[in-house]
GROMACS .gro file of C-alpha atoms in nm:
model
  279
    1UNK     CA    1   2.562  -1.634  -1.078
    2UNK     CA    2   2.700  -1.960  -1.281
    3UNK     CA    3   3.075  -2.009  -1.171
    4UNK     CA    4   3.090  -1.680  -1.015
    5UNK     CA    5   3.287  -1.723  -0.676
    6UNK     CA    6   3.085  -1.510  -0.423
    7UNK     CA    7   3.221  -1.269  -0.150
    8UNK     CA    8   3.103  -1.317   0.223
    9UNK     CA    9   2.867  -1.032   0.218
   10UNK     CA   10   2.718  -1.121  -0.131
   11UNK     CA   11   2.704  -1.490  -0.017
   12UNK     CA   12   2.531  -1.337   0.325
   13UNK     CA   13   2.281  -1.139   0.037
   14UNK     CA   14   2.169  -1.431  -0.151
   15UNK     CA   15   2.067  -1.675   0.198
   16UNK     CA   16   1.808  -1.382   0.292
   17UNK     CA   17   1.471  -1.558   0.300
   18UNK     CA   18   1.117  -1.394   0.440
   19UNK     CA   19   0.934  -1.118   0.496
   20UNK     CA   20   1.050  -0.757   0.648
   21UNK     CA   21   0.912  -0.425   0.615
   22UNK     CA   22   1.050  -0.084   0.479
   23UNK     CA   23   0.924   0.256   0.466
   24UNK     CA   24   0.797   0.373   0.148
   25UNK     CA   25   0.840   0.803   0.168
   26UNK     CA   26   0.559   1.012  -0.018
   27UNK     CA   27   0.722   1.052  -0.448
   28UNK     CA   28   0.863   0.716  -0.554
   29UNK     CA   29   0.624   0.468  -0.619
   30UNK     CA   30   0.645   0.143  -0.475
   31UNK     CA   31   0.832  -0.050  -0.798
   32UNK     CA   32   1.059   0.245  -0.747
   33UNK     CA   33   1.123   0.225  -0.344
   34UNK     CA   34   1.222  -0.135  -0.486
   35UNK     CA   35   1.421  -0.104  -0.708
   36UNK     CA   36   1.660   0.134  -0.506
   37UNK     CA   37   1.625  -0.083  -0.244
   38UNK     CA   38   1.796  -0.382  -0.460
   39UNK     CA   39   2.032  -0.151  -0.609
   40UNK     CA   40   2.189  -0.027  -0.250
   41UNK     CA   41   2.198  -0.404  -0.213
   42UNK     CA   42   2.349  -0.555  -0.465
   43UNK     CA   43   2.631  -0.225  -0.459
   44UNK     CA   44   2.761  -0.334  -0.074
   45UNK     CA   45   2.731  -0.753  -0.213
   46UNK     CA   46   3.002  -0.581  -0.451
   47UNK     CA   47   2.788  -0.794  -0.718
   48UNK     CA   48   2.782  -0.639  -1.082
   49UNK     CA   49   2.485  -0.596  -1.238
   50UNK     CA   50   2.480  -0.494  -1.639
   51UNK     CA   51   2.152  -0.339  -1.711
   52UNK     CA   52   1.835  -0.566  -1.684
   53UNK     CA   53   2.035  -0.878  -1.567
   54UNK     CA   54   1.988  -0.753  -1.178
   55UNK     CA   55   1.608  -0.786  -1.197
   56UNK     CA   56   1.669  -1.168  -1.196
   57UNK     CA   57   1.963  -1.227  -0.924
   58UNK     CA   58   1.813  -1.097  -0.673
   59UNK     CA   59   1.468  -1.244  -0.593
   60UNK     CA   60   1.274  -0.960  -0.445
   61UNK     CA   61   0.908  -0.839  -0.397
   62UNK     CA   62   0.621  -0.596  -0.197
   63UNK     CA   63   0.332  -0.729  -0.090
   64UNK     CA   64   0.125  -0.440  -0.187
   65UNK     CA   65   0.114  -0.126  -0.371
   66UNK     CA   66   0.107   0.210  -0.198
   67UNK     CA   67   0.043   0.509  -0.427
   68UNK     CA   68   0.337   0.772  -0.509
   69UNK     CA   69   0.186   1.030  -0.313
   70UNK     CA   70   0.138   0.778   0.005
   71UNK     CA   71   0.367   0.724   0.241
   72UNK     CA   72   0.410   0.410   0.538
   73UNK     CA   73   0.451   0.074   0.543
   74UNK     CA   74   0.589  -0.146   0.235
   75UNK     CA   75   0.615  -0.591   0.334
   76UNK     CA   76   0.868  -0.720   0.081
   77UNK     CA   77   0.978  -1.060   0.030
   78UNK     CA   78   1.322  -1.141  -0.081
   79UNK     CA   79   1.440  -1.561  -0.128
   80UNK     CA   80   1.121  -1.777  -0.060
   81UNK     CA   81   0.982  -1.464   0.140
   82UNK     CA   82   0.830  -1.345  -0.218
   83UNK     CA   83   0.630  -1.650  -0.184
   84UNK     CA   84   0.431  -1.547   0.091
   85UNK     CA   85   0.357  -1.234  -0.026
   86UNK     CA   86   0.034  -1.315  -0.121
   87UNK     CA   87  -0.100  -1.336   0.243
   88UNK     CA   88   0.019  -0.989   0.274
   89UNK     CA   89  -0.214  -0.862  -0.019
   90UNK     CA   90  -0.571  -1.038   0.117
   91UNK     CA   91  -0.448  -0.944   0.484
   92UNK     CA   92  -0.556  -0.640   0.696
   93UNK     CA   93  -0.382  -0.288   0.657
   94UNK     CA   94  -0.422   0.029   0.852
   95UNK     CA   95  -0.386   0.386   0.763
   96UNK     CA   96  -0.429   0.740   0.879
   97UNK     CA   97  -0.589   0.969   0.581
   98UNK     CA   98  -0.682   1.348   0.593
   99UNK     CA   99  -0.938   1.456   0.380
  100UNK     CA  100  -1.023   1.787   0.261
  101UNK     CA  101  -1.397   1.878   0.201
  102UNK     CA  102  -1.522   2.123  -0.016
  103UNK     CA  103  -1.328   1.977  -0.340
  104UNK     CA  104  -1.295   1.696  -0.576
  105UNK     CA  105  -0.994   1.598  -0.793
  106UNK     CA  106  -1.025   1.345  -1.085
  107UNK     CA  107  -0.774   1.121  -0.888
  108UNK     CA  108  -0.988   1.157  -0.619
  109UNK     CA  109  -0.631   1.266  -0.401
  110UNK     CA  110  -0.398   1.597  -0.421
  111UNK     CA  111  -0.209   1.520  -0.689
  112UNK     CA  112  -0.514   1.561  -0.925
  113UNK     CA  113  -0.701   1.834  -1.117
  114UNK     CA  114  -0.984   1.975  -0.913
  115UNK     CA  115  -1.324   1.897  -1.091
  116UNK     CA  116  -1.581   2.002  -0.836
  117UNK     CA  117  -1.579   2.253  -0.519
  118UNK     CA  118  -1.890   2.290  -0.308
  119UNK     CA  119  -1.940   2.486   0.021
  120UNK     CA  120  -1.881   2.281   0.333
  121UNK     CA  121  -1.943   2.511   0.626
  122UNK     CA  122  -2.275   2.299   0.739
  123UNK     CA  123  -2.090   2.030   0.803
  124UNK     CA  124  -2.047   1.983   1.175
  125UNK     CA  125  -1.788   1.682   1.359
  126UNK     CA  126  -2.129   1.516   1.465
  127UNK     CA  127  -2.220   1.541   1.080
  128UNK     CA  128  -1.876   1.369   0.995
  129UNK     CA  129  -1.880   1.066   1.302
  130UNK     CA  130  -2.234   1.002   1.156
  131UNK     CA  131  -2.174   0.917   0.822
  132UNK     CA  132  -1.885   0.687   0.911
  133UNK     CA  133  -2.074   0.452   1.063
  134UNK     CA  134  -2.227   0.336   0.725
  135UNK     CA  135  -1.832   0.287   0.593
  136UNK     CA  136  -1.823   0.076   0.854
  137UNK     CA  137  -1.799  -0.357   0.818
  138UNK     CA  138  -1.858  -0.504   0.490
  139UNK     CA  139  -1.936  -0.221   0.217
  140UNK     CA  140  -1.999  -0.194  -0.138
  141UNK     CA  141  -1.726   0.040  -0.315
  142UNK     CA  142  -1.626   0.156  -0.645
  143UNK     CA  143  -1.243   0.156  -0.748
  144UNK     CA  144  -1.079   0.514  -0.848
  145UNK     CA  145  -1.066   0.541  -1.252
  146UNK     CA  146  -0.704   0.644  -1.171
  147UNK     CA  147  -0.551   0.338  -1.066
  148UNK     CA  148  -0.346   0.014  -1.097
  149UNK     CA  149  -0.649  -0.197  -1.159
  150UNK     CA  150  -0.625  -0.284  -1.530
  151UNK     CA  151  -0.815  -0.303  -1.857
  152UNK     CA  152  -0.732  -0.514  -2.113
  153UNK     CA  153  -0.335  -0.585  -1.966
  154UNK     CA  154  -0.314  -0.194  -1.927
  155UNK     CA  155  -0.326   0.038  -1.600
  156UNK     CA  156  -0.634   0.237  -1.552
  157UNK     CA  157  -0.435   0.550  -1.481
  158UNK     CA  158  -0.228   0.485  -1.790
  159UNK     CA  159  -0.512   0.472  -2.013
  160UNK     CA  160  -0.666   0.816  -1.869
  161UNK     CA  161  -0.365   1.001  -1.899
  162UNK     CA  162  -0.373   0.911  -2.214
  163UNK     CA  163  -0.725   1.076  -2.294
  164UNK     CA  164  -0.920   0.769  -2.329
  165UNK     CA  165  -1.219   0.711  -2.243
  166UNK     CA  166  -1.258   0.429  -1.919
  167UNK     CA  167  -1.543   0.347  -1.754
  168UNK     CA  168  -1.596   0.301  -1.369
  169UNK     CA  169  -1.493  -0.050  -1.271
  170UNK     CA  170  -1.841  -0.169  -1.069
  171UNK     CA  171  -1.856  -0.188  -0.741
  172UNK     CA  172  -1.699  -0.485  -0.519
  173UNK     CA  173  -1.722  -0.577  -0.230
  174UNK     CA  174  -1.507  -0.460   0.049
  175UNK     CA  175  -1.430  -0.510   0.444
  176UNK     CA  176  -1.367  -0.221   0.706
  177UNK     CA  177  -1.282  -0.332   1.049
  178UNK     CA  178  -1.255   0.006   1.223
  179UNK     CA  179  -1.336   0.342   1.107
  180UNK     CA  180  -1.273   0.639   1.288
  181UNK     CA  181  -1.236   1.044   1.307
  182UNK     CA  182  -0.903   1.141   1.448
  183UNK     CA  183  -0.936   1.522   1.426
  184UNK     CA  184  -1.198   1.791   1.243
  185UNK     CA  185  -1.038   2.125   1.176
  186UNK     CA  186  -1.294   2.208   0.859
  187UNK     CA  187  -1.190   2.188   0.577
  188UNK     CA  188  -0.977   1.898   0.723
  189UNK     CA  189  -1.067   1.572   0.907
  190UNK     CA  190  -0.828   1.287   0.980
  191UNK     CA  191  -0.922   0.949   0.989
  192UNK     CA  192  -0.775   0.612   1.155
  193UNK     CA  193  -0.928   0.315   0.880
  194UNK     CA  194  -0.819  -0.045   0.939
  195UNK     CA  195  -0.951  -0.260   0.598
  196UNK     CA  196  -0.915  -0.532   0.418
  197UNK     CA  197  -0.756  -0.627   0.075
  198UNK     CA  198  -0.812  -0.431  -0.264
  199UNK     CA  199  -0.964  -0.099  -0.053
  200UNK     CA  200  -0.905   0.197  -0.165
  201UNK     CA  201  -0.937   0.500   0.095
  202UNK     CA  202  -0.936   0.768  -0.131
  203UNK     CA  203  -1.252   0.667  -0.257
  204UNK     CA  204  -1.344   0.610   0.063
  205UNK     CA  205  -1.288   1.014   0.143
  206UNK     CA  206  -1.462   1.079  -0.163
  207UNK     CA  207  -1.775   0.896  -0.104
  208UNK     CA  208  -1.785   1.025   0.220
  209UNK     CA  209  -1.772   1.376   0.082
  210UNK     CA  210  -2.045   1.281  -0.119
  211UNK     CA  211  -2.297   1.176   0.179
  212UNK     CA  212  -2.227   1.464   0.293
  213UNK     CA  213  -2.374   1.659   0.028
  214UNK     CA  214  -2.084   1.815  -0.095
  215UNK     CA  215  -1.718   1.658  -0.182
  216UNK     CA  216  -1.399   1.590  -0.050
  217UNK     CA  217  -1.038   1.462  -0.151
  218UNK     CA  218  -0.758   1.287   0.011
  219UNK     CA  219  -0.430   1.514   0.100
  220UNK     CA  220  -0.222   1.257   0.256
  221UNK     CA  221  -0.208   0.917   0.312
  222UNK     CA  222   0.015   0.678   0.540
  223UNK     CA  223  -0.037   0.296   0.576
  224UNK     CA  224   0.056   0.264   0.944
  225UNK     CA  225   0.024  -0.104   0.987
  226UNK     CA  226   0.006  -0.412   0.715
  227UNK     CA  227  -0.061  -0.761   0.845
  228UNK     CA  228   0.175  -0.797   1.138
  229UNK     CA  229   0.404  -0.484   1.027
  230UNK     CA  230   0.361  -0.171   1.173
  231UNK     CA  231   0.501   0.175   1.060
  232UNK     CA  232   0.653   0.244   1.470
  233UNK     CA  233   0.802  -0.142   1.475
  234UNK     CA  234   0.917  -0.272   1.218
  235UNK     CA  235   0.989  -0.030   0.903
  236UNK     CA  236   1.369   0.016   0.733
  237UNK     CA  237   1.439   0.405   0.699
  238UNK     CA  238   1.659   0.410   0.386
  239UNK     CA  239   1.957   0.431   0.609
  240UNK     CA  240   1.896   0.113   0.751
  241UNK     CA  241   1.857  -0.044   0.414
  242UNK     CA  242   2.190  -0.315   0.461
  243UNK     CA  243   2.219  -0.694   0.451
  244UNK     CA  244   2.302  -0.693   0.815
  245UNK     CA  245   2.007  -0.488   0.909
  246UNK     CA  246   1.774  -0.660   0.660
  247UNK     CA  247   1.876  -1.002   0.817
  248UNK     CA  248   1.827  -0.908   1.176
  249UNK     CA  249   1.520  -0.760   1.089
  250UNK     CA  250   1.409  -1.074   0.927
  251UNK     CA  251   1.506  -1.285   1.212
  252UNK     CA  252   1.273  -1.079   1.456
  253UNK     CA  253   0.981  -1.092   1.176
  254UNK     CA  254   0.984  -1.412   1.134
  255UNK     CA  255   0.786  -1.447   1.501
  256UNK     CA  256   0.530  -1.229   1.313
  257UNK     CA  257   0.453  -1.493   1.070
  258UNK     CA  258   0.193  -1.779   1.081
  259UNK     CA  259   0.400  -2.131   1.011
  260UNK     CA  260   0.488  -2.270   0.709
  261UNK     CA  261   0.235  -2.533   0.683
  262UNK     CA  262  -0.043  -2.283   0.724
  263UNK     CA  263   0.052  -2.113   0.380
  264UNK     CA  264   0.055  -2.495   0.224
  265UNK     CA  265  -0.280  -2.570   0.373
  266UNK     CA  266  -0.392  -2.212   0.225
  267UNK     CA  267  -0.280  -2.266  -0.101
  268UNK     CA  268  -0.453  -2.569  -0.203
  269UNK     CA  269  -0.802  -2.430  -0.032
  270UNK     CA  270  -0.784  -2.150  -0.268
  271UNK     CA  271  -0.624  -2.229  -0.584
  272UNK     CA  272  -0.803  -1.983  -0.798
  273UNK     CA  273  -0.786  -1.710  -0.603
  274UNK     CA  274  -0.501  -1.392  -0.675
  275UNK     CA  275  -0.520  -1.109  -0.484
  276UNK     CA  276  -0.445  -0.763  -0.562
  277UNK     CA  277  -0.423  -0.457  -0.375
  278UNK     CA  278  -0.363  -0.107  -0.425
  279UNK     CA  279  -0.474   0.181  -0.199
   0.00000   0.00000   0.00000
């Protein structure tokens, strides 16, 4: 803030550099979960902010969408941190997912229109453990229509709601590390899936629905772990959401992180390569 004398707490608010992790409740999305996060900042810095000025004093970002109806783990950067965000996106994630079988939604999770409903009562828990295996290592999947991927500068999911026509992105390759069933209580199953960037488990839930012979949809969705954050660890409740907190929090996270030099060394091995990711 040119010539603006800063108080102790705001000066505290602007030294914050690296990476920490918050929790991200099922409703907002993640820009949103963001934005209120600055906002409760910037109040106790006592800085003003008129209208879209804030966006640019306070240097903040996530590593990684989560969708408004999922729930867990949201890495953000703030100073430099924002920098190493990227690692965050192409890095490993974990969630815990129920499905339902017997129905499919356009959005391919609960907050969708139902499109399809097919019996399910064949399907046993040896049925279910089966077909996992084969979502198992490095797989072939299709994106959701409804998503943040984008079309010509535009969201997916924007476009649809809109009415227009959008065609399937095509399938790209994917990596899951660990796939497995936590509970079966037809019509729901719970699974534990660790995976790589740019997954998406709700198609996952789908497709498995599908080699089943009948359909399925995601009800819930939490990311318990992302890179070396988990949900039990390391993530801010809104409560928690204070300088102090923030930079205690990023004191103890920084023993999470690989070294500087390693994201230097990274960078110029891959200079064409941008990440994105959104579950």
């Amino acid at each position: 803030a040119g010539g603006v004398v800063l108080g102790k707490s705001a000066e505290k608010l602007f030294s914050l550099s690296g990476l920490f992790a918050v929790y991200k409740p099922k409703g907002p999305t993640s820009a949103g979960v963001l934005n209120l996060l600055k906002e409760k900042l910037l109040a106790e810095a006592g800085v003003q902010t008129n209208g879209n000025k804030r966006s640019r004093i306070l240097k903040i970002g996530h590593g990684g969408t989560l969708d408004s109806a999922a729930a867990g783990v949201l890495v953000v950067g703030i100073g430099k941190g924002t920098k190493m965000l990227r690692t965050m996106l192409s890095g490993s994630k974990k969630y815990t997912a129920i499905g339902l079988l017997g129905q499919a939604t356009d959005t391919l999770d609960a907050t969708g229109k139902v499109t399809e409903e097919k019996p399910y009562d064949q399907i046993t828990k040896g049925d279910l453990e089966n077909v996992l295996q084969k979502f198992t290592g490095d797989i072939m999947q299709v994106p959701p229509l409804y998503s943040a991927l984008k079309k010509d500068g535009e969201r997916l999911s924007t476009l649809m709601k809109r009415g227009e026509a959008v065609e399937a992105k095509p399938a790209r390759p994917v990596r899951v590390y660990s796939l497995s069933l936590r509970q079966f209580q037809p019509p729901l199953f719970t699974l534990d899936v660790e995976c790589g960037g740019g997954f998406y488990v709700r198609s996952l839930v789908s497709d498995i629905g599908k080699e089943l012979s009948t359909c399925a949809t995601m009800q819930e969705l939490t990311r318990t772990k992302q890179g070396p954050f988990t949900l039990e660890e390391h993530a801010l409740y809104e409560d928690k959401w204070t300088i102090d907190e923030i930079a205690r929090s990023l004191e103890r996270c920084t023993s999470l992180l690989p070294d500087e030099p390693s994201h230097k060394k990274l960078k110029t091995e891959h200079p064409g390569e941008t990440a994105v990711s959104c579950e």
